[in-house]
Each structure stands twice: as C-alpha cells, then as structure tokens.
PDB file of C-alpha atoms in Angstrom:
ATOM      1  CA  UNK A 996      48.242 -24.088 -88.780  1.00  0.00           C
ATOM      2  CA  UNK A 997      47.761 -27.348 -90.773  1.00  0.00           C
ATOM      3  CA  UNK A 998      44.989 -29.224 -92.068  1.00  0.00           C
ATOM      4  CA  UNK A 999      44.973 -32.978 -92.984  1.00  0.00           C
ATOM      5  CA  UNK A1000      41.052 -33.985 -94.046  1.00  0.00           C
ATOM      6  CA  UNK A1001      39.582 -36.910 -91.873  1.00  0.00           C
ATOM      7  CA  UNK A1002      35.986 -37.929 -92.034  1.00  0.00           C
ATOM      8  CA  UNK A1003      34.770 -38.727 -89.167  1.00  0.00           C
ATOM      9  CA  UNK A1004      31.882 -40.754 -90.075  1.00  0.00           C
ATOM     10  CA  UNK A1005      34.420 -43.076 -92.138  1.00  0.00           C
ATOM     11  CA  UNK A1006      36.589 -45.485 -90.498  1.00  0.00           C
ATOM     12  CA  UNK A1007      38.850 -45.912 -93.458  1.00  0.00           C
ATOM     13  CA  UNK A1008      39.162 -41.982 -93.673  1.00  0.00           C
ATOM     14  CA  UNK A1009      40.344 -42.314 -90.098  1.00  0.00           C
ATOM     15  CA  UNK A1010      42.868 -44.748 -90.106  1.00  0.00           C
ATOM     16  CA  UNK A1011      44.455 -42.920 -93.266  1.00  0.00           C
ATOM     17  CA  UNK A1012      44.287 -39.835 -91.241  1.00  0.00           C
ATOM     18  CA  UNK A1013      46.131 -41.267 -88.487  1.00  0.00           C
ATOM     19  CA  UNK A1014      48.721 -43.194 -90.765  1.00  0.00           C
ATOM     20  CA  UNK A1015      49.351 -39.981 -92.737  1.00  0.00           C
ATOM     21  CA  UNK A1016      49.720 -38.236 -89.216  1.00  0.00           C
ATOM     22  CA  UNK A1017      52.447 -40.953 -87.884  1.00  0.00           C
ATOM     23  CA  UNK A1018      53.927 -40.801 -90.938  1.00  0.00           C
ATOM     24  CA  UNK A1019      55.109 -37.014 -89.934  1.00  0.00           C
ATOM     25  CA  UNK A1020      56.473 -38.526 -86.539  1.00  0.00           C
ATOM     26  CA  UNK A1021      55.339 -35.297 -84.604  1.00  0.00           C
ATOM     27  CA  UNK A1022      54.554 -35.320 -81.033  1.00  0.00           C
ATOM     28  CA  UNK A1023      51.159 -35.291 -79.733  1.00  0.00           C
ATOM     29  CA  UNK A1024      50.509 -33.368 -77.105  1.00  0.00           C
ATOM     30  CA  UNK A1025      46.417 -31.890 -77.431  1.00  0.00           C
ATOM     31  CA  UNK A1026      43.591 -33.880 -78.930  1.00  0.00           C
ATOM     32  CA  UNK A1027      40.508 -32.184 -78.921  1.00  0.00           C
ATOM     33  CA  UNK A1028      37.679 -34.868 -79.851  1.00  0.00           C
ATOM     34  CA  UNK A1029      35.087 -31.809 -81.257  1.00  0.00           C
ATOM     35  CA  UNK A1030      33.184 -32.786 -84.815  1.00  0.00           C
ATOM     36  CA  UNK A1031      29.468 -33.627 -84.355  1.00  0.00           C
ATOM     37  CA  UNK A1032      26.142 -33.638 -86.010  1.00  0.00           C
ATOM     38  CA  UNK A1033      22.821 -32.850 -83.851  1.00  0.00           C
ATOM     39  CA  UNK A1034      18.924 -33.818 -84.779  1.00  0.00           C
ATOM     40  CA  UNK A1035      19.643 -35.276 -88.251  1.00  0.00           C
ATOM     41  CA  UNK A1036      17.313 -37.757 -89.860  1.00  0.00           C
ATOM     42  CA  UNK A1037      17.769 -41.269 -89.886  1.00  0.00           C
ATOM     43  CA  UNK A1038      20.567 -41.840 -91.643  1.00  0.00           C
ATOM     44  CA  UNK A1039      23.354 -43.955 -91.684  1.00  0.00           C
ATOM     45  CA  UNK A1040      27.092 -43.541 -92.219  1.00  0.00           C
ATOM     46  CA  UNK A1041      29.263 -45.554 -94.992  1.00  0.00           C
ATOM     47  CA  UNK A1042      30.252 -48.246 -92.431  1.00  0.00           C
ATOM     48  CA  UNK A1043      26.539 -48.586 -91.222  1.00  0.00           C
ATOM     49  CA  UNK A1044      26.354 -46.445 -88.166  1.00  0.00           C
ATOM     50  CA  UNK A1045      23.874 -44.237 -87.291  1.00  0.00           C
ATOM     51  CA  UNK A1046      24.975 -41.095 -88.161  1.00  0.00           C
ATOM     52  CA  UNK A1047      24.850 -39.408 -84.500  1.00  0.00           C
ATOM     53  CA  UNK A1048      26.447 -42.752 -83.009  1.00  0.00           C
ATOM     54  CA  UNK A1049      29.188 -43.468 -85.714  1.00  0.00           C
ATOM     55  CA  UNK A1050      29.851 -39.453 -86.263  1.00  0.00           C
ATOM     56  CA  UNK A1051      29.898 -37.705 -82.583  1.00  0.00           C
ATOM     57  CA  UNK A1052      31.197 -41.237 -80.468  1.00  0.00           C
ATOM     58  CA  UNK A1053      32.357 -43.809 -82.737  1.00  0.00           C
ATOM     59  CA  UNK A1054      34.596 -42.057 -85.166  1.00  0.00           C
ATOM     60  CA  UNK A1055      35.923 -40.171 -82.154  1.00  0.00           C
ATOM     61  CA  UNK A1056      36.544 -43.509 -80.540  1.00  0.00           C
ATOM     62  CA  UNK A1057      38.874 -44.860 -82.735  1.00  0.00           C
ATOM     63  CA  UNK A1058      40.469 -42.095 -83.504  1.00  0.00           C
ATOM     64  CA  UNK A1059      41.851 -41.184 -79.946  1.00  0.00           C
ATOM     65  CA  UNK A1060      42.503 -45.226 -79.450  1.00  0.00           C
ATOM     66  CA  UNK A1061      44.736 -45.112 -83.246  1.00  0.00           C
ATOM     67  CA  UNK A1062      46.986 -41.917 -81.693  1.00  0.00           C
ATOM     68  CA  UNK A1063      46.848 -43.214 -77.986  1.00  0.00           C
ATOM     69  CA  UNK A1064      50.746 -44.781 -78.607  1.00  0.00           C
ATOM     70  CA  UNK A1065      51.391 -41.439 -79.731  1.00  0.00           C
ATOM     71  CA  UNK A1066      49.929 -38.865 -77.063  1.00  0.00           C
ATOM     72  CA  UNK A1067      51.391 -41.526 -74.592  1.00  0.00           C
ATOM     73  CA  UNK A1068      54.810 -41.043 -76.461  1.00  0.00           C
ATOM     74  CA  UNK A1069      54.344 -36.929 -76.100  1.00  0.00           C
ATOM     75  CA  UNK A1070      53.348 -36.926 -72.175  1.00  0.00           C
ATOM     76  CA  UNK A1071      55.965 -36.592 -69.711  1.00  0.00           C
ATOM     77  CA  UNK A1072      55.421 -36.787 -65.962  1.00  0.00           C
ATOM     78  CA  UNK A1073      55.391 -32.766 -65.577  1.00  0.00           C
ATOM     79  CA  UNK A1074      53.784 -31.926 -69.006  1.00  0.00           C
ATOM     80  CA  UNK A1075      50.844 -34.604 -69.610  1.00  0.00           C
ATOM     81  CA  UNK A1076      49.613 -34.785 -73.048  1.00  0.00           C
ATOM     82  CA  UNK A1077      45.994 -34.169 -72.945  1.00  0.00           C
ATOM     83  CA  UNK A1078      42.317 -35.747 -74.309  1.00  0.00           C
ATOM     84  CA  UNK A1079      39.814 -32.901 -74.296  1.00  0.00           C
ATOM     85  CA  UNK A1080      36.234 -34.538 -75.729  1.00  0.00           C
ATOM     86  CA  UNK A1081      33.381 -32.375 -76.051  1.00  0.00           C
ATOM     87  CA  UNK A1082      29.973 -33.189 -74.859  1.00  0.00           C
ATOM     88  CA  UNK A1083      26.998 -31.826 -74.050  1.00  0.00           C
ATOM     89  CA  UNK A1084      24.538 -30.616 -70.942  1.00  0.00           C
ATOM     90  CA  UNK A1085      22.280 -33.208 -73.378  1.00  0.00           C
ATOM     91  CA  UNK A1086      23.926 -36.169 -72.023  1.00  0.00           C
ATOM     92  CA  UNK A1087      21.703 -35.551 -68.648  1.00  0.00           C
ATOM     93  CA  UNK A1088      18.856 -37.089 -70.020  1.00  0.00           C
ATOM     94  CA  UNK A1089      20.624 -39.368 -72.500  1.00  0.00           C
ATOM     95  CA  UNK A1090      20.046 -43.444 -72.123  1.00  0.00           C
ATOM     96  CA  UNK A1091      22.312 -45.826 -73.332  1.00  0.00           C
ATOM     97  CA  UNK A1092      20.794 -48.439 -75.172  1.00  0.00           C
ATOM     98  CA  UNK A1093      23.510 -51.293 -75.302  1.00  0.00           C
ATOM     99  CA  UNK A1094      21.269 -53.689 -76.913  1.00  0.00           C
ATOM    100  CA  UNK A1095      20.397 -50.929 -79.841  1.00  0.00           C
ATOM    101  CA  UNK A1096      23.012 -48.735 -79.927  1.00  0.00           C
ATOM    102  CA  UNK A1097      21.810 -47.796 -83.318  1.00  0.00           C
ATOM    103  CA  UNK A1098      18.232 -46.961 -82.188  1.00  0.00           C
ATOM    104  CA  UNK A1099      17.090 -49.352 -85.011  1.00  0.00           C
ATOM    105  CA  UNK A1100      14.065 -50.569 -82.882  1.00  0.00           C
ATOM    106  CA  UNK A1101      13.078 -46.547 -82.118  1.00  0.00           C
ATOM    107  CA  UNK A1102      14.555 -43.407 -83.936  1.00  0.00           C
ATOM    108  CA  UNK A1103      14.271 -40.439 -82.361  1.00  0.00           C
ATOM    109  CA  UNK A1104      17.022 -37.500 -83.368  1.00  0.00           C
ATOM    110  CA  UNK A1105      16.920 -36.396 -79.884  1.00  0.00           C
ATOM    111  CA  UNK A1106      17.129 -39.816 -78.301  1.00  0.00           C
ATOM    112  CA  UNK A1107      19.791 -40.609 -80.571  1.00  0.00           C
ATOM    113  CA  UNK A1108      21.870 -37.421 -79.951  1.00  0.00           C
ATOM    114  CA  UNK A1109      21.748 -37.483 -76.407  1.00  0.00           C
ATOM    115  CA  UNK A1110      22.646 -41.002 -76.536  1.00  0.00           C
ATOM    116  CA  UNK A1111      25.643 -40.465 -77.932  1.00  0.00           C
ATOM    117  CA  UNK A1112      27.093 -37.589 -75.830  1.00  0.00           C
ATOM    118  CA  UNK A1113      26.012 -39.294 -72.853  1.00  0.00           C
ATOM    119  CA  UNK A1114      28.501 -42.134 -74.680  1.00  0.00           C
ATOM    120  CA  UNK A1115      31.087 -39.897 -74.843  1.00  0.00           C
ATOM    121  CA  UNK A1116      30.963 -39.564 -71.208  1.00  0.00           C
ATOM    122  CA  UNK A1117      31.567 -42.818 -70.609  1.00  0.00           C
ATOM    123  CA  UNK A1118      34.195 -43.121 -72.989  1.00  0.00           C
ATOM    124  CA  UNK A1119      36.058 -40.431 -71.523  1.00  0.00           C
ATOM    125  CA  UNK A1120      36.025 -41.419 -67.871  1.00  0.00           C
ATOM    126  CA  UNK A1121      36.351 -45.353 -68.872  1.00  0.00           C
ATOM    127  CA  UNK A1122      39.806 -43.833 -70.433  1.00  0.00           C
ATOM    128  CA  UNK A1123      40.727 -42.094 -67.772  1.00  0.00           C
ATOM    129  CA  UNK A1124      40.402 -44.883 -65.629  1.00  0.00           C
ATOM    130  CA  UNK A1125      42.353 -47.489 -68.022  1.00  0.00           C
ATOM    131  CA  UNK A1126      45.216 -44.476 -68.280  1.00  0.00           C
ATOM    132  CA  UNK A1127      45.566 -44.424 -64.817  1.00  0.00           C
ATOM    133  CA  UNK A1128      46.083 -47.907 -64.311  1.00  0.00           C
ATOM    134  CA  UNK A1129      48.627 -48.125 -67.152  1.00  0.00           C
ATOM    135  CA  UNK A1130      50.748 -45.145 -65.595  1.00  0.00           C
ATOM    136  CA  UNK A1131      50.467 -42.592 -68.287  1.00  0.00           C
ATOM    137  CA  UNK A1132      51.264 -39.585 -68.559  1.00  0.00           C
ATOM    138  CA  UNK A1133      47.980 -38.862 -70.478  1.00  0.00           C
ATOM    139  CA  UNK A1134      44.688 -37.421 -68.994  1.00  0.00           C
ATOM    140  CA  UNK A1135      41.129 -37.539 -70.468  1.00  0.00           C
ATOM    141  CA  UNK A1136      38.830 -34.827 -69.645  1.00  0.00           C
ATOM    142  CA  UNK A1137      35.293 -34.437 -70.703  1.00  0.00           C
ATOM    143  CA  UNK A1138      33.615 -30.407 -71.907  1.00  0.00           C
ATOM    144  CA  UNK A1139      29.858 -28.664 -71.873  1.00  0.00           C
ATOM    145  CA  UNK A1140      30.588 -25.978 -74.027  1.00  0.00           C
ATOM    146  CA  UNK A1141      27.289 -24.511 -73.086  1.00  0.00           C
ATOM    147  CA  UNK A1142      24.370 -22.952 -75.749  1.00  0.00           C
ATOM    148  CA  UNK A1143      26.599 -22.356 -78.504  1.00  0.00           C
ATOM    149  CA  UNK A1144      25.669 -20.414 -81.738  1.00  0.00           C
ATOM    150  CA  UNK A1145      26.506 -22.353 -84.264  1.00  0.00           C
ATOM    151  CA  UNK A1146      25.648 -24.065 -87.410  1.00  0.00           C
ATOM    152  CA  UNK A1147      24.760 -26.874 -85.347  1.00  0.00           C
ATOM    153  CA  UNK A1148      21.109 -25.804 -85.334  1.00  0.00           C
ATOM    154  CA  UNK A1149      20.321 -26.615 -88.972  1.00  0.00           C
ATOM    155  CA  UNK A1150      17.990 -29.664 -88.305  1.00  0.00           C
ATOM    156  CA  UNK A1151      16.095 -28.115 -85.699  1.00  0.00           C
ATOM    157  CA  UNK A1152      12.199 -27.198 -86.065  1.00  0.00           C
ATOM    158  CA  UNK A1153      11.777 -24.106 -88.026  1.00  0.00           C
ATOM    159  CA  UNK A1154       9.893 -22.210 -84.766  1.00  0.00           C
ATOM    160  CA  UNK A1155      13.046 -22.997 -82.922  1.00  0.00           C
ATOM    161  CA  UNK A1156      15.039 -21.214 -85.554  1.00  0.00           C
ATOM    162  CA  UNK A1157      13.113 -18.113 -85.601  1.00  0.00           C
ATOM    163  CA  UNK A1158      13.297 -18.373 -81.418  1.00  0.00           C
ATOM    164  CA  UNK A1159      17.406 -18.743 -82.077  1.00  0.00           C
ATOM    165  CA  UNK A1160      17.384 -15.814 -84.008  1.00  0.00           C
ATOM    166  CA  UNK A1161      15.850 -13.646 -81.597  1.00  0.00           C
ATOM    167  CA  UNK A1162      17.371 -14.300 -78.982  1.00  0.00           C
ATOM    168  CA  UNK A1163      20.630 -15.294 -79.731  1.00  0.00           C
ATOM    169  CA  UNK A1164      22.458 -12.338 -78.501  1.00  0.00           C
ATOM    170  CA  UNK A1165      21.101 -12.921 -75.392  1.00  0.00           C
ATOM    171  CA  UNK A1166      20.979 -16.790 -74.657  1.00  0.00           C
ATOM    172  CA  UNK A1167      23.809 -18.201 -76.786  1.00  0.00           C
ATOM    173  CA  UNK A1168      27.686 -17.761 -76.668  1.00  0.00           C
ATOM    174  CA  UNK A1169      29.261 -17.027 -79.505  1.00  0.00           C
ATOM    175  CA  UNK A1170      31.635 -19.482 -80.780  1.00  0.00           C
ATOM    176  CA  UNK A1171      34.974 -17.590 -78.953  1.00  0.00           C
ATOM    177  CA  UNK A1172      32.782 -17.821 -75.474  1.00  0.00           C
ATOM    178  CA  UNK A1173      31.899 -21.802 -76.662  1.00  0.00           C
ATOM    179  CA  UNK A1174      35.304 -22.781 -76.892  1.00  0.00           C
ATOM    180  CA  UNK A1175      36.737 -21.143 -73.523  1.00  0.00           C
ATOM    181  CA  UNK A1176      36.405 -24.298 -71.286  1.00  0.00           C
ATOM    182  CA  UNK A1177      37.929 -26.747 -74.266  1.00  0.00           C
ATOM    183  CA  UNK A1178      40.789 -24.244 -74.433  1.00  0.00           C
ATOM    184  CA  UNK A1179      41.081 -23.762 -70.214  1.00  0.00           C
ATOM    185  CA  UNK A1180      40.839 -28.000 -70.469  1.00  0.00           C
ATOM    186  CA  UNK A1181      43.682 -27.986 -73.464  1.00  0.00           C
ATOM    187  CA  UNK A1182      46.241 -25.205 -71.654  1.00  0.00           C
ATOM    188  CA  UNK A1183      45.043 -24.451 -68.062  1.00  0.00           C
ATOM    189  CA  UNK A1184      48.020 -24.947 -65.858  1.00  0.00           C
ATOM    190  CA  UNK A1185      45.293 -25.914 -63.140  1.00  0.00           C
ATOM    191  CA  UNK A1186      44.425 -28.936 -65.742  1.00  0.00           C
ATOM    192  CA  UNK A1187      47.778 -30.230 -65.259  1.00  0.00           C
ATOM    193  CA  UNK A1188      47.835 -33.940 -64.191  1.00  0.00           C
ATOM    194  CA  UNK A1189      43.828 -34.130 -64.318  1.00  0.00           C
ATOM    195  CA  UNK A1190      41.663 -36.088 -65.401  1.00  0.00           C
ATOM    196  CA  UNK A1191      38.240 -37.613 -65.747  1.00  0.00           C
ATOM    197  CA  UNK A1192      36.703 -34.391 -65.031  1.00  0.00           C
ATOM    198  CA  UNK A1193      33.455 -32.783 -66.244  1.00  0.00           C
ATOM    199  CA  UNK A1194      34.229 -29.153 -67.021  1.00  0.00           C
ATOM    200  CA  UNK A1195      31.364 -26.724 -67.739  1.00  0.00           C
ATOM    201  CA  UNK A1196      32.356 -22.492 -68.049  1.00  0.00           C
ATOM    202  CA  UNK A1197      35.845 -23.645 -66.513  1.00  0.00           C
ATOM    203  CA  UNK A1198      35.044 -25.315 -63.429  1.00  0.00           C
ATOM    204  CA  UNK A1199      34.974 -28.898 -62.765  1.00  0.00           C
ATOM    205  CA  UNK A1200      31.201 -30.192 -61.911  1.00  0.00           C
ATOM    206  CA  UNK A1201      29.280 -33.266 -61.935  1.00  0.00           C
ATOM    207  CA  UNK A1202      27.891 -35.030 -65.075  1.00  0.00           C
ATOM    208  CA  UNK A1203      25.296 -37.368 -64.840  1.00  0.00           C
ATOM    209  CA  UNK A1204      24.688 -40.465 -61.754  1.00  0.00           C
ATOM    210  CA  UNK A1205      24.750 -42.727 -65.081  1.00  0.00           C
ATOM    211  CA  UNK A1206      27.786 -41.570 -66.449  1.00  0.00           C
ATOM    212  CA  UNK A1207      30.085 -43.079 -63.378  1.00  0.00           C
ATOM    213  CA  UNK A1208      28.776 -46.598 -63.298  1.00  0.00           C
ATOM    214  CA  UNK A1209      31.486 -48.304 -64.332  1.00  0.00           C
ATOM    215  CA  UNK A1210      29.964 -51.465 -64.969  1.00  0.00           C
ATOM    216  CA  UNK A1211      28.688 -49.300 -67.811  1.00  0.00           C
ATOM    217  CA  UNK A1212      31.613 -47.684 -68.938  1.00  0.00           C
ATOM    218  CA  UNK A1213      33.699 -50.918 -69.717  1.00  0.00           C
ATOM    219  CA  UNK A1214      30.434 -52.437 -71.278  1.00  0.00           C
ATOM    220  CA  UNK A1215      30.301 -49.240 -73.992  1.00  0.00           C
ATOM    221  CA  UNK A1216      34.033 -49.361 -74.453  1.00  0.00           C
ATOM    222  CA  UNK A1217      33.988 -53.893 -75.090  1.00  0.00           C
ATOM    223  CA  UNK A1218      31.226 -52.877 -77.772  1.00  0.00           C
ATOM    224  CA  UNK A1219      32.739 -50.153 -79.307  1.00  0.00           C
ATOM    225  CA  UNK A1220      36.327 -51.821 -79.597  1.00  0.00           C
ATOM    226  CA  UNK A1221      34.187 -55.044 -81.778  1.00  0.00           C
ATOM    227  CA  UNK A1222      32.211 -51.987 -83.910  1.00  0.00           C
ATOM    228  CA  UNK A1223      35.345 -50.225 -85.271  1.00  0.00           C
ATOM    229  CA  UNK A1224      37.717 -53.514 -85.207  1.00  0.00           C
ATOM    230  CA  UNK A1225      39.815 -53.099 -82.666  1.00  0.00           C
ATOM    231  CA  UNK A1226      40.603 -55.892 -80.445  1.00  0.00           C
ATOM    232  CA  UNK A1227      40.812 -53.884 -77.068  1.00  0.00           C
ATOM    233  CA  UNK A1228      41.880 -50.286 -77.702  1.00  0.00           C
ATOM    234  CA  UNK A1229      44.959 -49.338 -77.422  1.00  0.00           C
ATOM    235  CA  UNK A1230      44.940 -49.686 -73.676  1.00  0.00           C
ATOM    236  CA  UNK A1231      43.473 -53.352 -72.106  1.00  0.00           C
ATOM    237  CA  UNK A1232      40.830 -53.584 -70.150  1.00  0.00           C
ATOM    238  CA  UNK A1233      41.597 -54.965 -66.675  1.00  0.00           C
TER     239      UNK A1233
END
C-alpha cells in the first residue's frame, strides 16, 4: 500500500495528484471515487464550490476524467478496468438544481448533500454511456453502501448522535460490512464487462426515475466539464 495526498476539494491538488500519478506510468485498473463530506455548513471550497458539490461530485469529476486515458490504457477486452463511485440511498430524494448548483439562492445541508449524490448518479451512468460508445474497455458502476458507521455523522443534530449511539450495533454496518458492495463492484467476477449499474448489498437494483433521464445526465456533465476547465472530459459528448 501507497499513499499520494490529493485534496479533493482543490482542483490544483488534483491535477498534481494525477500528474504525480502518470509520472509513475503504472496501470490503472480500480478507481474507487469514495471521499465525501455530509450536512456541513455553508461553506465553500478554495475554488468556490460549495463544499458538498465541489468535495463529493466535482472533485471526483475531474479526477476520474484526468486518469480516464489511463484506466482506458489498463482495460483489456477480458479484464475491464473499472469506475466504482459511491453514492448514497440519499440520492432518492435529491433534486438537481442546474440553474444553482451551488444552492446559493437556498442552503440547506440536506438539500445540498442529496443533491450531490443524486449528481453522482448521473455522472456515473452519463459515463457509462459515453464509454460505451467510444468502445472501451472501461465500465462505470455506481454503490449504496448502506447506514454506515462512520465519522461521517459529525454534523448531524446532537439527538441524532445520542440515537446513533444507541443503536448502532443494531442499525448500522460497520465499516468492513460498508465497503462489501464497493469491493464485490471493484473484484466480482460477475462485475466483469458491466456497467452503469446501481449496486446496493451486492445486487444490482434501481436508483432513482431521475437519475436515467438522459437529457439530464449530459446537461450535469456540459456544466461540470466548464466548472473544473475541461473542455469536454476526456471522452466527447455525442
């Protein structure tokens, strides 16, 4: 095991990142797309973005678009390289607000969270879909870890705390049981070759109605290309 420090809220921590990373000219064969922050305050990150926009989708974003050449490199046609993002069950009552993706006009940490896993949705079946039609040997899946315990919590109302802490042992996995379906998504034999999937406790299911308009999709993934500078991704868009 490794470790080479990226900030994910800072788009200049993530392009060194990557350019340290090519530098090493490894293969790529597993990105898991994992950091996140949950209920924060309003806050914003160096480049300007909300923090649960520009942290859990944005900084994610780039990154998988600045090593796309590489896991596309690392894929063969019987061993894909694989995108594993992880999401939330949150996402089901998330609403994407393309005309304030920052929730300037309203902040609300919920709003804002589930707004951007619902993105990351999106993002993951919009890259599925532009992998596809560029014949790589790449596939983007999306992952509900479930009720994790985890430090994740932090920002949450204090009765909510004392509620975790009580019942924790029954309601909540445990970190191990949280990263199962990532893991089954990363290695699973059965995972080979697919992709824009939903997996929740190992089984593919369906995320929600809002998440496969695709009208939507390539809207989110136009805006996000012009918010981290990039002048289509990695991939076109048709």
């Amino acid at each position: 095991v490794e470790f080479s420090y990226c900030d994910l809220t800072s788009m200049k921590s993530i392009r060194q990142f990557v350019k340290r990373f090519r530098a090493r000219n490894c293969p790529l064969h597993v990105l898991v797309n994992n950091a996140g922050v949950m209920l924060v305050p309003e806050r914003k990150t160096e480049d300007g973005f909300e923090e649960h926009f520009g942290l859990n989708y944005l900084g994610h974003f780039l990154l998988t678009n600045l090593l796309l050449d590489t896991l596309k490199k690392s894929g063969t046609h019987s061993h894909n390289a694989r995108i594993i993002t992880v999401s939330s069950a949150t996402h089901y009552v998330g609403k994407l607000h393309l005309n304030d993706l920052q929730s300037r006009c309203s902040y609300s940490p919920h709003g804002a969270y589930a707004q951007s896993k619902l993105a990351l949705v999106l993002f993951t079946y919009q890259l599925q879909h532009l992998l596809t039609a560029n014949g790589s040997h790449v596939t983007a899946n999306v992952v509900d870890p479930g009720v994790v315990n985890t430090d994740l919590y932090k920002h949450v109302f204090w009765v909510v705390k004392v509620v975790k802490w009580m019942t924790a042992w029954l309601l909540f996995k445990t970190p191990e049981e949280g990263a199962s379906t990532t893991i089954y998504a990363a290695v699973s034999p059965e995972m080979e070759g697919a992709g824009g999937c939903y997996l929740y406790n190992e089984e593919r299911t369906k995320s929600a109605d809002i998440a496969y308009n695709e009208e939507l999709q390539r809207r989110l993934w136009t805006e996000s290309c012009k918010m981290v500078g990039i002048a289509h991704g990695s991939i076109r868009v048709p």
